Amino acid sequence: HRSIGTVAIKDDLLYLADFSGLFHCLDAKGDGNGNPKVYWTYDMLAASWGSPLIADGKVYIGDEDGDVSIFPLTKEKQEEPMEEINMGSSVYSTPVAANGSLFISTKDKLFRITEGDQGAE
């Protein structure tokens, strides 16, 4: 599968989203024989153009359907994201964490999300 974004690595866990919509967690060291060691793969059902972001013990990844999926930083198999936020428009960029906020750019808007946000009123 093709990938447009780069990988994110922390604690020997390598996260990679591919253009077919699959999000992978691999052992950054491999299996010792030059082969990848895959811990889990999640099907986002939409292409991912950006790179994963690791922040605060979580991994964030956006997709073409406008969803930002949030996973725990773990090698344990993930059947579903721990949370998913629909941004209302395709997310073609990589989320950015800065100054206690998460910034997400969609096709036509820039969002700033801070802990405790309850959404628009």
mmCIF file of C-alpha atoms in Angstrom:
data_model
loop_
_atom_site.group_PDB
_atom_site.id
_atom_site.type_symbol
_atom_site.label_atom_id
_atom_site.label_comp_id
_atom_site.label_asym_id
_atom_site.label_seq_id
_atom_site.Cartn_x
_atom_site.Cartn_y
_atom_site.Cartn_z
ATOM 1 C CA HIS A 1 0.000 0.000 0.000
ATOM 2 C CA ARG A 2 1.082 3.553 -0.672
ATOM 3 C CA SER A 3 1.631 6.131 2.035
ATOM 4 C CA ILE A 4 1.708 9.899 1.689
ATOM 5 C CA GLY A 5 2.487 10.837 5.301
ATOM 6 C CA THR A 6 5.473 9.968 7.452
ATOM 7 C CA VAL A 7 5.580 7.617 10.420
ATOM 8 C CA ALA A 8 5.443 8.521 14.111
ATOM 9 C CA ILE A 9 7.579 6.578 16.609
ATOM 10 C CA LYS A 10 7.619 6.441 20.408
ATOM 11 C CA ASP A 11 8.787 3.695 22.782
ATOM 12 C CA ASP A 12 9.670 1.457 19.805
ATOM 13 C CA LEU A 13 6.083 1.643 18.529
ATOM 14 C CA LEU A 14 5.863 2.814 14.928
ATOM 15 C CA TYR A 15 2.549 4.202 13.640
ATOM 16 C CA LEU A 16 1.824 4.489 9.931
ATOM 17 C CA ALA A 17 -1.321 5.362 7.980
ATOM 18 C CA ASP A 18 -1.555 4.380 4.346
ATOM 19 C CA PHE A 19 -3.516 5.756 1.436
ATOM 20 C CA SER A 20 -5.832 2.737 1.379
ATOM 21 C CA GLY A 21 -7.177 3.780 4.798
ATOM 22 C CA LEU A 22 -5.296 1.326 6.987
ATOM 23 C CA PHE A 23 -3.640 2.540 10.190
ATOM 24 C CA HIS A 24 -0.865 0.284 11.484
ATOM 25 C CA CYS A 25 1.047 -0.138 14.746
ATOM 26 C CA LEU A 26 4.360 -1.963 14.272
ATOM 27 C CA ASP A 27 7.433 -2.803 16.308
ATOM 28 C CA ALA A 28 10.023 -0.230 15.223
ATOM 29 C CA LYS A 29 12.774 -2.852 15.598
ATOM 30 C CA GLY A 30 11.036 -5.460 13.449
ATOM 31 C CA ASP A 31 11.162 -9.179 14.170
ATOM 32 C CA GLY A 32 14.970 -9.376 14.254
ATOM 33 C CA ASN A 33 15.158 -10.962 10.785
ATOM 34 C CA GLY A 34 14.583 -7.819 8.746
ATOM 35 C CA ASN A 35 10.821 -8.281 8.602
ATOM 36 C CA PRO A 36 8.145 -6.007 10.048
ATOM 37 C CA LYS A 37 6.356 -7.074 13.208
ATOM 38 C CA VAL A 38 2.751 -5.845 13.078
ATOM 39 C CA TYR A 39 0.942 -5.426 16.399
ATOM 40 C CA TRP A 40 -2.368 -4.241 14.970
ATOM 41 C CA THR A 41 -4.068 -2.675 11.963
ATOM 42 C CA TYR A 42 -7.255 -0.600 11.990
ATOM 43 C CA ASP A 43 -9.324 0.063 8.854
ATOM 44 C CA MET A 44 -10.339 3.747 8.856
ATOM 45 C CA LEU A 45 -12.460 3.145 5.708
ATOM 46 C CA ALA A 46 -11.037 6.354 4.194
ATOM 47 C CA ALA A 47 -7.673 7.444 2.808
ATOM 48 C CA SER A 48 -5.206 9.176 5.100
ATOM 49 C CA TRP A 49 -3.108 11.990 3.627
ATOM 50 C CA GLY A 50 -1.381 13.234 6.785
ATOM 51 C CA SER A 51 0.942 11.731 9.352
ATOM 52 C CA PRO A 52 0.025 10.427 12.797
ATOM 53 C CA LEU A 53 0.632 12.679 15.800
ATOM 54 C CA ILE A 54 1.751 11.302 19.166
ATOM 55 C CA ALA A 55 0.819 13.513 22.128
ATOM 56 C CA ASP A 56 -0.163 12.909 25.759
ATOM 57 C CA GLY A 57 -0.001 9.112 25.463
ATOM 58 C CA LYS A 58 -2.325 9.042 22.466
ATOM 59 C CA VAL A 59 -1.997 8.745 18.692
ATOM 60 C CA TYR A 60 -4.098 11.011 16.443
ATOM 61 C CA ILE A 61 -4.745 10.429 12.730
ATOM 62 C CA GLY A 62 -7.080 12.227 10.313
ATOM 63 C CA ASP A 63 -8.733 10.878 7.176
ATOM 64 C CA GLU A 64 -10.446 11.944 3.980
ATOM 65 C CA ASP A 65 -13.920 11.417 5.506
ATOM 66 C CA GLY A 66 -13.154 14.166 8.034
ATOM 67 C CA ASP A 67 -12.635 11.857 11.004
ATOM 68 C CA VAL A 68 -9.803 12.275 13.489
ATOM 69 C CA SER A 69 -9.316 8.929 15.219
ATOM 70 C CA ILE A 70 -7.630 8.788 18.619
ATOM 71 C CA PHE A 71 -5.895 5.631 19.846
ATOM 72 C CA PRO A 72 -4.017 4.849 23.054
ATOM 73 C CA LEU A 73 -0.251 4.576 22.677
ATOM 74 C CA THR A 74 -0.097 0.779 22.960
ATOM 75 C CA LYS A 75 0.792 -2.368 21.093
ATOM 76 C CA GLU A 76 -2.380 -4.063 22.373
ATOM 77 C CA LYS A 77 -4.813 -4.785 19.528
ATOM 78 C CA GLN A 78 -7.229 -1.919 18.868
ATOM 79 C CA GLU A 79 -10.597 -2.902 17.395
ATOM 80 C CA GLU A 80 -11.867 0.700 17.463
ATOM 81 C CA PRO A 81 -10.425 4.122 18.301
ATOM 82 C CA MET A 82 -10.897 5.272 21.890
ATOM 83 C CA GLU A 83 -12.508 8.384 20.416
ATOM 84 C CA GLU A 84 -13.345 9.732 16.982
ATOM 85 C CA ILE A 85 -14.106 13.347 16.091
ATOM 86 C CA ASN A 86 -15.766 14.236 12.790
ATOM 87 C CA MET A 87 -14.517 17.615 11.611
ATOM 88 C CA GLY A 88 -17.204 18.074 8.931
ATOM 89 C CA SER A 89 -14.711 18.152 6.054
ATOM 90 C CA SER A 90 -11.721 16.130 4.818
ATOM 91 C CA VAL A 91 -8.599 16.200 6.991
ATOM 92 C CA TYR A 92 -5.652 16.258 4.575
ATOM 93 C CA SER A 93 -3.051 17.471 7.073
ATOM 94 C CA THR A 94 -1.283 16.230 10.188
ATOM 95 C CA PRO A 95 -2.774 17.298 13.548
ATOM 96 C CA VAL A 96 -0.499 19.597 15.574
ATOM 97 C CA ALA A 97 -0.256 19.802 19.381
ATOM 98 C CA ALA A 98 0.893 23.154 20.784
ATOM 99 C CA ASN A 99 0.284 25.284 23.887
ATOM 100 C CA GLY A 100 -2.139 22.793 25.442
ATOM 101 C CA SER A 101 -4.313 22.608 22.330
ATOM 102 C CA LEU A 102 -4.778 20.328 19.352
ATOM 103 C CA PHE A 103 -4.925 22.087 15.979
ATOM 104 C CA ILE A 104 -6.642 20.339 13.077
ATOM 105 C CA SER A 105 -6.829 21.744 9.586
ATOM 106 C CA THR A 106 -9.565 20.520 7.256
ATOM 107 C CA LYS A 107 -10.194 21.249 3.609
ATOM 108 C CA ASP A 108 -11.710 24.624 4.513
ATOM 109 C CA LYS A 109 -11.246 25.367 8.248
ATOM 110 C CA LEU A 110 -8.725 25.391 11.083
ATOM 111 C CA PHE A 111 -9.906 24.044 14.454
ATOM 112 C CA ARG A 112 -8.368 24.521 17.896
ATOM 113 C CA ILE A 113 -9.442 21.902 20.441
ATOM 114 C CA THR A 114 -8.583 22.174 24.129
ATOM 115 C CA GLU A 115 -9.251 19.733 26.945
ATOM 116 C CA GLY A 116 -12.753 20.148 28.275
ATOM 117 C CA ASP A 117 -14.193 21.529 25.019
ATOM 118 C CA GLN A 118 -17.813 20.488 24.643
ATOM 119 C CA GLY A 119 -18.181 21.538 21.017
ATOM 120 C CA ALA A 120 -19.930 24.469 19.424
ATOM 121 C CA GLU A 121 -23.045 25.884 21.022
#
